Tab-separated table of C-alpha atoms in Angstrom:
chain	number	residue	atom	x	y	z
A	1	MET	CA	-56.520	103.377	-33.135
A	2	ASP	CA	-58.228	106.135	-35.098
A	3	VAL	CA	-55.600	108.288	-36.884
A	4	SER	CA	-57.691	111.402	-36.340
A	5	THR	CA	-57.494	110.777	-32.594
A	6	VAL	CA	-53.660	110.892	-32.748
A	7	LEU	CA	-53.402	113.812	-35.137
A	8	SER	CA	-55.961	116.038	-33.470
A	9	PRO	CA	-53.767	117.048	-30.460
A	10	LEU	CA	-50.747	117.421	-32.731
A	11	VAL	CA	-52.626	119.687	-35.125
A	12	THR	CA	-53.944	121.683	-32.191
A	13	TRP	CA	-50.429	122.276	-30.844
A	14	VAL	CA	-49.102	123.193	-34.281
A	15	VAL	CA	-51.896	125.744	-34.681
A	16	ILE	CA	-51.227	127.151	-31.204
A	17	ILE	CA	-47.485	127.474	-31.830
A	18	ILE	CA	-47.923	129.043	-35.272
A	19	SER	CA	-50.538	131.446	-33.916
A	20	ALA	CA	-48.271	132.413	-30.996
A	21	LEU	CA	-45.330	133.017	-33.333
A	22	TYR	CA	-47.526	135.096	-35.619
A	23	ILE	CA	-48.775	137.201	-32.698
A	24	ILE	CA	-45.198	137.747	-31.485
A	25	TYR	CA	-44.084	138.651	-34.999
A	26	ARG	CA	-46.938	141.132	-35.405
A	27	TYR	CA	-46.110	142.638	-32.009
A	28	VAL	CA	-42.387	143.157	-32.656
A	29	THR	CA	-42.975	144.505	-36.176
A	30	ALA	CA	-46.070	146.603	-35.429
A	31	SER	CA	-44.151	149.861	-35.781
A	32	PHE	CA	-42.293	148.934	-38.977
A	33	ASN	CA	-44.705	150.789	-41.240
A	34	TYR	CA	-44.323	154.015	-39.242
A	35	PHE	CA	-42.047	155.698	-41.782
A	36	SER	CA	-43.204	153.979	-44.968
A	37	ASP	CA	-46.767	155.209	-44.324
A	38	GLN	CA	-45.345	158.761	-44.391
A	39	GLY	CA	-43.352	158.158	-47.554
A	40	ILE	CA	-40.054	158.403	-45.681
A	41	PRO	CA	-37.266	156.157	-47.031
A	42	GLY	CA	-34.877	154.071	-44.964
A	43	PRO	CA	-33.246	150.655	-44.573
A	44	ARG	CA	-35.558	147.684	-44.131
A	45	PRO	CA	-35.810	146.546	-40.479
A	46	ILE	CA	-35.867	142.977	-39.202
A	47	PRO	CA	-37.860	141.676	-36.217
A	48	ILE	CA	-36.545	142.397	-32.714
A	49	PHE	CA	-33.385	144.197	-33.862
A	50	GLY	CA	-34.866	146.647	-36.354
A	51	ASN	CA	-31.847	148.105	-38.176
A	52	MET	CA	-29.399	147.312	-35.360
A	53	TRP	CA	-28.472	143.780	-36.393
A	54	GLY	CA	-24.727	143.519	-36.992
A	55	ILE	CA	-24.037	147.057	-35.762
A	56	TRP	CA	-21.416	145.635	-33.364
A	57	ARG	CA	-19.300	144.676	-36.410
A	58	GLU	CA	-19.539	148.062	-38.114
A	59	ASN	CA	-17.270	151.051	-37.953
A	60	LEU	CA	-19.893	153.493	-36.717
A	61	PRO	CA	-18.505	156.713	-38.299
A	62	GLU	CA	-18.280	155.046	-41.725
A	63	HIS	CA	-21.647	153.334	-41.205
A	64	ASP	CA	-23.391	156.667	-40.567
A	65	VAL	CA	-21.795	158.339	-43.596
A	66	LYS	CA	-22.956	155.485	-45.851
A	67	LEU	CA	-26.519	155.687	-44.566
A	68	VAL	CA	-26.768	159.436	-45.194
A	69	LYS	CA	-25.316	159.093	-48.685
A	70	LYS	CA	-27.717	156.259	-49.538
A	71	TYR	CA	-30.999	157.509	-48.047
A	72	GLY	CA	-30.633	161.294	-48.033
A	73	LYS	CA	-31.165	164.068	-45.525
A	74	ILE	CA	-34.261	162.573	-43.873
A	75	PHE	CA	-34.837	158.849	-43.435
A	76	GLY	CA	-36.311	156.340	-41.027
A	77	TYR	CA	-34.311	153.955	-38.877
A	78	TYR	CA	-35.393	151.484	-36.199
A	79	ASP	CA	-33.599	150.997	-32.888
A	80	GLY	CA	-35.105	147.609	-32.197
A	81	SER	CA	-38.804	148.315	-32.690
A	82	LYS	CA	-38.499	152.024	-31.830
A	83	PRO	CA	-38.804	154.490	-34.757
A	84	ASN	CA	-35.888	156.903	-35.028
A	85	LEU	CA	-35.887	159.666	-37.642
A	86	TRP	CA	-32.384	160.570	-38.852
A	87	ILE	CA	-32.000	164.137	-40.087
A	88	THR	CA	-29.249	166.206	-41.719
A	89	ASP	CA	-31.648	168.776	-43.194
A	90	VAL	CA	-30.723	172.130	-41.617
A	91	ASP	CA	-34.296	173.441	-41.460
A	92	LEU	CA	-35.508	170.350	-39.622
A	93	ILE	CA	-32.475	170.419	-37.319
A	94	LYS	CA	-33.331	174.022	-36.451
A	95	ALA	CA	-36.959	173.088	-35.760
A	96	VAL	CA	-36.064	170.165	-33.484
A	97	CYS	CA	-33.177	171.733	-31.561
A	98	ILE	CA	-34.292	175.370	-31.325
A	99	LYS	CA	-37.518	176.608	-32.914
A	100	ASP	CA	-39.800	173.883	-31.522
A	101	PHE	CA	-37.536	172.664	-28.758
A	102	ASP	CA	-40.462	172.390	-26.326
A	103	HIS	CA	-41.523	169.284	-28.290
A	104	PHE	CA	-38.040	167.735	-28.077
A	105	VAL	CA	-36.782	168.551	-24.587
A	106	ASP	CA	-35.661	165.040	-23.661
A	107	ARG	CA	-32.924	162.762	-24.821
A	108	ARG	CA	-33.317	159.032	-25.306
A	109	SER	CA	-35.025	157.304	-22.391
A	110	VAL	CA	-32.635	155.020	-20.540
A	111	ASN	CA	-34.355	153.347	-17.619
A	112	LEU	CA	-31.439	153.263	-15.201
A	113	THR	CA	-32.205	152.527	-11.578
A	114	ILE	CA	-28.548	152.829	-10.572
A	115	LYS	CA	-28.305	155.421	-7.803
A	116	VAL	CA	-25.080	157.086	-8.976
A	117	MET	CA	-26.305	157.460	-12.559
A	118	ARG	CA	-30.020	158.132	-12.529
A	119	LYS	CA	-29.544	161.844	-11.761
A	120	TRP	CA	-26.948	162.501	-14.453
A	121	MET	CA	-27.917	165.562	-16.431
A	122	ILE	CA	-27.626	163.743	-19.745
A	123	LEU	CA	-30.332	161.291	-18.609
A	124	MET	CA	-32.711	163.728	-16.934
A	125	LYS	CA	-36.040	164.675	-18.493
A	126	GLY	CA	-38.475	167.564	-18.523
A	127	GLN	CA	-38.574	169.811	-15.493
A	128	GLY	CA	-35.965	167.751	-13.680
A	129	TRP	CA	-33.475	168.498	-16.439
A	130	ARG	CA	-34.441	172.190	-16.467
A	131	ASP	CA	-33.854	172.470	-12.714
A	132	ILE	CA	-30.442	170.832	-12.866
A	133	ARG	CA	-29.396	172.780	-15.948
A	134	SER	CA	-30.297	176.128	-14.407
A	135	SER	CA	-28.414	175.191	-11.229
A	136	VAL	CA	-25.273	173.998	-13.006
A	137	THR	CA	-25.008	176.729	-15.659
A	138	PRO	CA	-23.543	179.402	-13.310
A	139	ALA	CA	-20.479	177.202	-12.808
A	140	PHE	CA	-19.570	177.756	-16.463
A	141	THR	CA	-19.837	181.525	-16.758
A	142	PRO	CA	-16.666	183.267	-18.065
A	143	SER	CA	-15.897	184.761	-14.641
A	144	LYS	CA	-16.113	181.368	-12.919
A	145	ILE	CA	-14.029	179.696	-15.623
A	146	LYS	CA	-11.330	182.328	-15.145
A	147	LEU	CA	-11.203	181.626	-11.408
A	148	ARG	CA	-11.060	177.859	-11.592
A	149	ARG	CA	-8.052	175.726	-10.848
A	150	TYR	CA	-7.760	172.068	-11.584
A	151	CYS	CA	-8.110	169.227	-9.118
A	152	ARG	CA	-5.562	166.701	-10.426
A	153	VAL	CA	-6.316	163.060	-9.688
A	154	ARG	CA	-5.439	159.859	-11.482
A	155	ILE	CA	-8.594	159.138	-13.497
A	156	GLU	CA	-7.105	157.856	-16.736
A	157	ASN	CA	-8.221	154.269	-16.112
A	158	CYS	CA	-11.824	155.342	-15.659
A	159	PHE	CA	-12.017	156.680	-19.190
A	160	LEU	CA	-9.718	154.200	-20.898
A	161	SER	CA	-12.469	151.692	-20.090
A	162	VAL	CA	-15.217	153.731	-21.746
A	163	HIS	CA	-15.137	151.850	-25.046
A	164	PHE	CA	-15.653	148.524	-23.377
A	165	PHE	CA	-18.586	149.340	-21.130
A	166	ILE	CA	-20.372	151.679	-23.513
A	167	SER	CA	-20.890	148.800	-25.953
A	168	GLU	CA	-23.388	147.415	-23.433
A	169	TYR	CA	-25.417	150.543	-24.202
A	170	LEU	CA	-26.631	148.563	-27.227
A	171	PHE	CA	-28.889	146.619	-24.857
A	172	THR	CA	-30.606	149.807	-23.760
A	173	VAL	CA	-31.204	150.751	-27.400
A	174	VAL	CA	-32.668	147.460	-28.628
A	175	PHE	CA	-34.214	146.518	-25.269
A	176	PRO	CA	-35.016	149.836	-23.546
A	177	ASN	CA	-36.463	148.192	-20.395
A	178	PHE	CA	-33.515	145.839	-19.939
A	179	LEU	CA	-31.704	147.746	-17.193
A	180	SER	CA	-34.820	148.670	-15.243
A	181	THR	CA	-35.822	144.994	-15.160
A	182	PHE	CA	-32.353	143.732	-14.226
A	183	GLY	CA	-31.057	146.653	-12.155
A	184	SER	CA	-28.214	144.801	-10.428
A	185	LEU	CA	-26.878	143.505	-13.732
A	186	GLY	CA	-27.123	147.021	-15.202
A	187	GLU	CA	-24.981	148.354	-12.362
A	188	LYS	CA	-22.323	145.711	-13.028
A	189	LEU	CA	-22.271	146.631	-16.724
A	190	TYR	CA	-22.100	150.389	-16.298
A	191	VAL	CA	-20.553	151.240	-12.950
A	192	ILE	CA	-16.985	149.992	-13.159
A	193	ASP	CA	-14.709	150.104	-10.104
A	194	ASP	CA	-12.898	153.204	-11.404
A	195	PHE	CA	-16.177	155.132	-11.482
A	196	LYS	CA	-16.914	154.074	-7.917
A	197	PHE	CA	-13.490	155.400	-6.904
A	198	ILE	CA	-14.260	158.809	-8.448
A	199	PHE	CA	-17.671	158.961	-6.761
A	200	ARG	CA	-16.174	158.168	-3.356
A	201	LEU	CA	-13.349	160.659	-3.910
A	202	LEU	CA	-15.722	163.503	-4.735
A	203	GLU	CA	-18.009	162.682	-1.832
A	204	ASN	CA	-15.066	162.732	0.577
A	205	VAL	CA	-13.676	165.989	-0.842
A	206	ILE	CA	-17.025	167.771	-0.522
A	207	LEU	CA	-17.581	166.367	2.978
A	208	GLU	CA	-14.173	167.606	4.150
A	209	ARG	CA	-14.707	171.034	2.596
A	210	SER	CA	-18.132	171.392	4.179
A	211	GLN	CA	-16.377	171.294	7.545
A	212	SER	CA	-13.875	174.004	6.611
A	213	LYS	CA	-14.081	177.688	5.701
A	214	LYS	CA	-11.051	177.548	3.412
A	215	LYS	CA	-11.595	178.730	-0.184
A	216	TYR	CA	-10.090	176.716	-3.046
A	217	ASN	CA	-11.516	178.464	-6.133
A	218	ASP	CA	-11.310	175.233	-8.125
A	219	PHE	CA	-13.952	173.595	-10.277
A	220	ILE	CA	-15.240	171.307	-7.529
A	221	GLU	CA	-15.918	174.269	-5.236
A	222	ILE	CA	-17.508	176.395	-7.961
A	223	ALA	CA	-19.746	173.574	-9.180
A	224	ASN	CA	-20.769	172.577	-5.669
A	225	GLU	CA	-21.684	176.165	-4.773
A	226	SER	CA	-23.727	176.494	-7.963
A	227	ILE	CA	-25.846	173.461	-7.175
A	228	SER	CA	-25.814	173.688	-3.384
A	229	GLU	CA	-29.519	174.526	-3.278
A	230	PHE	CA	-30.447	171.742	-5.641
A	231	LYS	CA	-30.362	168.543	-3.621
A	232	LYS	CA	-32.738	165.637	-3.601
A	233	GLU	CA	-33.848	163.295	-0.858
A	234	ILE	CA	-33.097	159.787	-2.130
A	235	ASP	CA	-33.536	156.740	0.107
A	236	SER	CA	-33.865	159.097	3.094
A	237	LYS	CA	-30.387	160.474	2.445
A	238	THR	CA	-29.298	163.788	0.994
A	239	SER	CA	-27.729	163.212	-2.421
A	240	THR	CA	-25.432	165.830	-3.906
A	241	LEU	CA	-25.388	166.110	-7.668
A	242	PHE	CA	-22.008	165.512	-9.260
A	243	MET	CA	-20.849	166.240	-12.771
A	244	LEU	CA	-18.488	163.765	-14.363
A	245	ALA	CA	-18.071	164.403	-18.054
A	246	ALA	CA	-15.914	165.787	-20.841
A	247	PHE	CA	-12.565	164.321	-19.752
A	248	ASP	CA	-12.603	161.675	-22.468
A	249	THR	CA	-14.073	163.926	-25.175
A	250	THR	CA	-11.582	166.712	-24.447
A	251	SER	CA	-8.575	164.395	-24.363
A	252	THR	CA	-9.697	162.770	-27.620
A	253	THR	CA	-10.040	166.176	-29.287
A	254	LEU	CA	-6.566	167.196	-28.085
A	255	THR	CA	-5.119	163.998	-29.526
A	256	ASN	CA	-6.886	164.636	-32.838
A	257	THR	CA	-5.520	168.189	-32.842
A	258	CYS	CA	-1.949	166.981	-32.358
A	259	PHE	CA	-2.464	164.500	-35.173
A	260	GLN	CA	-3.662	167.171	-37.599
A	261	LEU	CA	-0.986	169.691	-36.591
A	262	ALA	CA	1.675	167.056	-37.236
A	263	ARG	CA	0.348	166.634	-40.773
A	264	ASN	CA	-0.095	170.354	-41.362
A	265	PRO	CA	3.155	172.021	-40.230
A	266	ASP	CA	2.233	175.355	-41.832
A	267	ILE	CA	-0.863	175.543	-39.600
A	268	GLN	CA	1.176	174.475	-36.590
A	269	GLU	CA	3.689	177.283	-37.129
A	270	LYS	CA	0.903	179.872	-37.329
A	271	LEU	CA	0.049	178.969	-33.753
A	272	TYR	CA	3.614	179.118	-32.445
A	273	ASP	CA	4.242	182.824	-31.866
A	274	ILE	CA	1.587	183.436	-29.229
A	275	GLY	CA	3.439	184.698	-26.163
A	276	GLU	CA	2.585	183.823	-22.568
A	277	VAL	CA	-0.404	181.522	-22.202
A	278	SER	CA	-3.211	182.841	-19.986
A	279	HIS	CA	-6.990	183.087	-19.782
A	280	ASP	CA	-7.036	186.590	-21.260
A	281	MET	CA	-4.602	185.733	-24.036
A	282	VAL	CA	-6.564	182.768	-25.401
A	283	GLN	CA	-9.706	184.893	-25.636
A	284	ASP	CA	-8.064	186.865	-28.430
A	285	MET	CA	-6.731	184.039	-30.609
A	286	PRO	CA	-9.274	183.576	-33.418
A	287	TYR	CA	-7.043	181.308	-35.490
A	288	LEU	CA	-6.563	178.880	-32.597
A	289	GLU	CA	-10.334	178.669	-32.224
A	290	MET	CA	-10.652	178.079	-35.982
A	291	VAL	CA	-8.201	175.171	-35.719
A	292	ILE	CA	-10.147	173.591	-32.844
A	293	GLN	CA	-13.471	174.012	-34.642
A	294	GLU	CA	-12.075	172.315	-37.741
A	295	VAL	CA	-10.807	169.431	-35.606
A	296	LEU	CA	-14.258	169.145	-34.026
A	297	ARG	CA	-15.860	169.213	-37.476
A	298	LEU	CA	-13.743	166.305	-38.687
A	299	TYR	CA	-13.934	164.414	-35.408
A	300	PRO	CA	-17.012	165.327	-33.348
A	301	PRO	CA	-16.589	163.514	-30.000
A	302	LEU	CA	-20.250	162.466	-29.944
A	303	LEU	CA	-21.100	160.686	-33.194
A	304	ARG	CA	-24.846	161.202	-32.898
A	305	VAL	CA	-26.976	163.859	-31.215
A	306	GLU	CA	-30.345	162.523	-30.095
A	307	ARG	CA	-33.637	164.019	-29.014
A	308	GLN	CA	-36.931	162.376	-28.034
A	309	CYS	CA	-40.318	163.788	-28.942
A	310	THR	CA	-42.218	164.669	-25.769
A	311	LYS	CA	-45.559	165.492	-27.410
A	312	ASP	CA	-47.026	164.904	-30.874
A	313	TYR	CA	-45.597	167.238	-33.487
A	314	SER	CA	-46.057	167.868	-37.210
A	315	TYR	CA	-43.468	169.398	-39.517
A	316	ASP	CA	-43.845	171.023	-42.923
A	317	ASN	CA	-47.658	171.171	-42.898
A	318	GLY	CA	-47.988	167.597	-41.717
A	319	ARG	CA	-45.574	166.077	-44.243
A	320	ILE	CA	-43.673	164.514	-41.350
A	321	HIS	CA	-45.436	163.492	-38.158
A	322	PHE	CA	-43.707	162.764	-34.860
A	323	LYS	CA	-45.499	160.779	-32.188
A	324	LYS	CA	-44.708	161.187	-28.515
A	325	GLY	CA	-41.758	158.967	-27.643
A	326	GLN	CA	-40.283	158.900	-31.147
A	327	LEU	CA	-36.546	159.443	-31.416
A	328	VAL	CA	-34.767	161.963	-33.638
A	329	THR	CA	-31.066	161.566	-34.448
A	330	VAL	CA	-28.645	164.013	-36.023
A	331	PRO	CA	-25.625	161.949	-37.175
A	332	ALA	CA	-23.026	164.615	-36.393
A	333	TYR	CA	-20.069	162.807	-37.930
A	334	ALA	CA	-21.919	162.302	-41.218
A	335	LEU	CA	-23.395	165.828	-41.156
A	336	HIS	CA	-19.917	167.336	-40.839
A	337	ARG	CA	-18.761	165.439	-43.910
A	338	MET	CA	-21.544	166.394	-46.310
A	339	GLU	CA	-20.130	167.946	-49.481
A	340	GLU	CA	-23.101	170.300	-49.715
A	341	TYR	CA	-22.191	171.952	-46.434
A	342	TYR	CA	-18.417	171.492	-46.421
A	343	PRO	CA	-16.757	171.332	-49.869
A	344	ASP	CA	-13.852	168.865	-49.957
A	345	PRO	CA	-14.954	167.634	-46.519
A	346	GLU	CA	-11.972	165.349	-45.839
A	347	LYS	CA	-9.522	168.268	-46.093
A	348	PHE	CA	-8.329	169.850	-42.859
A	349	ASP	CA	-8.960	173.557	-43.464
A	350	PRO	CA	-9.299	175.943	-40.479
A	351	ASP	CA	-10.159	178.781	-42.881
A	352	ARG	CA	-13.646	177.285	-43.134
A	353	TRP	CA	-14.219	179.007	-39.784
A	354	SER	CA	-13.187	182.523	-40.755
A	355	PRO	CA	-16.001	185.046	-40.121
A	356	GLU	CA	-16.698	185.480	-43.847
A	357	ASN	CA	-16.850	181.728	-44.530
A	358	LYS	CA	-18.986	181.017	-41.468
A	359	ALA	CA	-21.452	183.675	-42.615
A	360	LYS	CA	-22.008	181.734	-45.854
A	361	ARG	CA	-22.914	178.512	-44.046
A	362	SER	CA	-25.926	177.583	-41.958
A	363	PRO	CA	-25.082	177.403	-38.232
A	364	TYR	CA	-27.122	174.206	-38.054
A	365	THR	CA	-24.486	172.213	-39.919
A	366	PHE	CA	-22.185	172.002	-36.881
A	367	MET	CA	-23.143	169.762	-33.955
A	368	ALA	CA	-19.907	169.193	-32.040
A	369	PHE	CA	-21.509	170.638	-28.890
A	370	GLY	CA	-25.126	170.052	-29.853
A	371	LEU	CA	-27.523	172.941	-30.462
A	372	GLY	CA	-30.140	174.915	-28.602
A	373	PRO	CA	-31.079	174.861	-24.902
A	374	ARG	CA	-29.832	171.289	-24.482
A	375	ASN	CA	-26.376	171.832	-25.939
A	376	CYS	CA	-23.210	171.034	-23.977
A	377	VAL	CA	-23.322	172.984	-20.707
A	378	GLY	CA	-19.518	172.909	-20.456
A	379	MET	CA	-18.819	174.180	-23.985
A	380	ARG	CA	-17.015	177.360	-22.867
A	381	PHE	CA	-14.993	175.463	-20.292
A	382	ALA	CA	-13.972	172.795	-22.810
A	383	MET	CA	-12.960	175.356	-25.440
A	384	GLU	CA	-10.775	177.326	-23.029
A	385	GLU	CA	-9.263	174.155	-21.625
A	386	MET	CA	-8.315	173.014	-25.131
A	387	LYS	CA	-7.027	176.441	-26.161
A	388	ILE	CA	-4.709	176.662	-23.166
A	389	ALA	CA	-3.502	173.070	-23.592
A	390	ILE	CA	-2.768	173.461	-27.314
A	391	ALA	CA	-1.146	176.882	-26.942
A	392	THR	CA	1.088	175.577	-24.148
A	393	MET	CA	2.129	172.468	-26.073
A	394	ILE	CA	2.878	174.379	-29.285
A	395	GLN	CA	5.191	176.747	-27.401
A	396	LYS	CA	7.305	173.864	-26.116
A	397	PHE	CA	6.944	171.049	-28.641
A	398	ARG	CA	6.754	170.451	-32.369
A	399	PHE	CA	4.608	167.621	-33.696
A	400	PHE	CA	5.575	165.784	-36.856
A	401	PRO	CA	4.209	162.767	-38.762
A	402	VAL	CA	5.922	159.419	-38.393
A	403	LYS	CA	3.791	157.422	-40.782
A	404	GLU	CA	1.219	158.246	-43.411
A	405	THR	CA	-1.846	156.596	-41.934
A	406	PRO	CA	-5.245	158.142	-41.193
A	407	LEU	CA	-6.779	158.208	-37.757
A	408	ARG	CA	-8.415	154.870	-37.131
A	409	PHE	CA	-11.401	154.427	-34.859
A	410	PHE	CA	-12.795	151.461	-32.983
A	411	ASP	CA	-15.435	149.308	-34.628
A	412	GLY	CA	-18.642	148.486	-32.817
A	413	PHE	CA	-21.497	150.382	-31.214
A	414	CYS	CA	-19.520	153.082	-29.450
A	415	ILE	CA	-21.324	156.433	-29.576
A	416	LEU	CA	-18.170	158.314	-28.582
A	417	LEU	CA	-15.487	158.710	-31.223
A	418	GLN	CA	-12.699	156.505	-29.855
A	419	HIS	CA	-9.482	156.096	-31.846
A	420	PHE	CA	-7.014	153.247	-31.444
A	421	ASP	CA	-4.270	154.581	-33.721
A	422	ALA	CA	-3.127	158.202	-33.592
A	423	THR	CA	0.653	158.109	-33.729
A	424	VAL	CA	2.682	161.312	-34.053
A	425	GLY	CA	6.261	162.323	-33.336
A	426	VAL	CA	7.167	164.950	-30.708
A	427	GLU	CA	10.329	167.024	-30.455
A	428	LEU	CA	11.403	169.919	-28.263
A	429	ARG	CA	11.412	173.396	-29.752
A	430	GLN	CA	13.990	174.448	-27.176
A	431	SER	CA	15.724	172.992	-24.148
A	432	ILE	CA	13.746	172.612	-20.964
A	433	PRO	CA	14.883	172.406	-17.339
A	434	THR	CA	15.707	168.929	-16.030
A	435	ASP	CA	12.874	169.002	-13.518
A	436	ARG	CA	10.400	169.202	-16.408
A	437	TYR	CA	11.754	166.106	-18.123
A	438	ASP	CA	9.087	163.920	-16.481
A	439	LEU	CA	6.395	166.110	-18.050
A	440	LEU	CA	7.865	165.478	-21.500
A	441	LEU	CA	7.976	161.727	-20.926
A	442	HIS	CA	4.363	161.754	-19.705
A	443	LEU	CA	3.244	163.707	-22.786
A	444	ARG	CA	5.053	161.308	-25.101
A	445	ARG	CA	3.513	158.296	-23.408
A	446	ARG	CA	-0.011	159.706	-23.627
A	447	ILE	CA	0.258	160.713	-27.308
A	448	PHE	CA	1.858	157.481	-28.459
A	449	LYS	CA	-0.548	155.453	-26.351
A	450	ASN	CA	-3.526	157.117	-28.016
């Protein structure tokens, strides 16, 4: 048998396989010169994963700080094959979030087909986001916040699970079309049973109230009235827009506040003599707001603030070019710890937020609530909620340290700052009635659990 006859098919298949692998390699790395061609530094990406390989083993807050220290205020990063420009330069932050916001209206594209999630404000784009934002905003005016009462339901389990399901978000970063291709699997990953319970609860509450003329003046009523004219026909059914957010970020910030007050008793005592807690009272407590802002500086609930370029854009006379679809990330945790902006950044110092000190610092160095038109719509609500909670706790309890350990946060790709060790001691400042003993036990359980 002629050897060439045997080898010819083999050689042909080898050539085909090598050519196919080369084509695939070129396809998945086609964007990897996007930043280097512009002279922008950054870590070297690898095929398919870009710079995301091993991110599930990292401590994300520490990871972001290291990247900023190594590559500077502007550098390129790749979420899979997608270019993502990281920025901590205040002028560029201002341009993206405020000055040229019309080029960066959207957040990261997440192709969710899940009915209960696809209309969430955080995921909406363009005009759809503008419509929802304008409809929801009236629910957070000072007058509406003053009127609101709380609807108390057991939703702790829903948010205790956030760390576990949000890790699956990594798939949507590296493989952005994953959830739209496998919609049913995406729903299993994201919509846990506790979320479904909340959705059903809210639907039932609104349905019952629609059949009654009784006024409740709580947040559900105010929010529903604000968006009552903004409803969409989905699958031939009327779908009411719900807001479900901020519970986990607010509770985390309150835990972080207790932790810092325990380690700074002098600051804690400054907050003690405040009188009766009310809406009007907390509006005139500048030092309390300074304490909360310093907590949010050290521990911003959202580690990264993202925007997506919606149309081609050039910055600094073309020095940096953004193509439509490119991502921009402000690593808030790392930004808040830059020595240039916050001297001795690891120190807890509420005086950083005095009027005279704030005036010396660019407002674009603080991203706890985002910036510009797409900042946190519930910022005022969250601040008042935290002020009232802290002021009430300080009147009744004293926090003290029980061990000298720093706050420790979960490892892995969790974009929310989630701590797993925040232990403090709690003692009564004065005796309380017996019928309030359960409240004390509940508070102790929550703090020690966090």
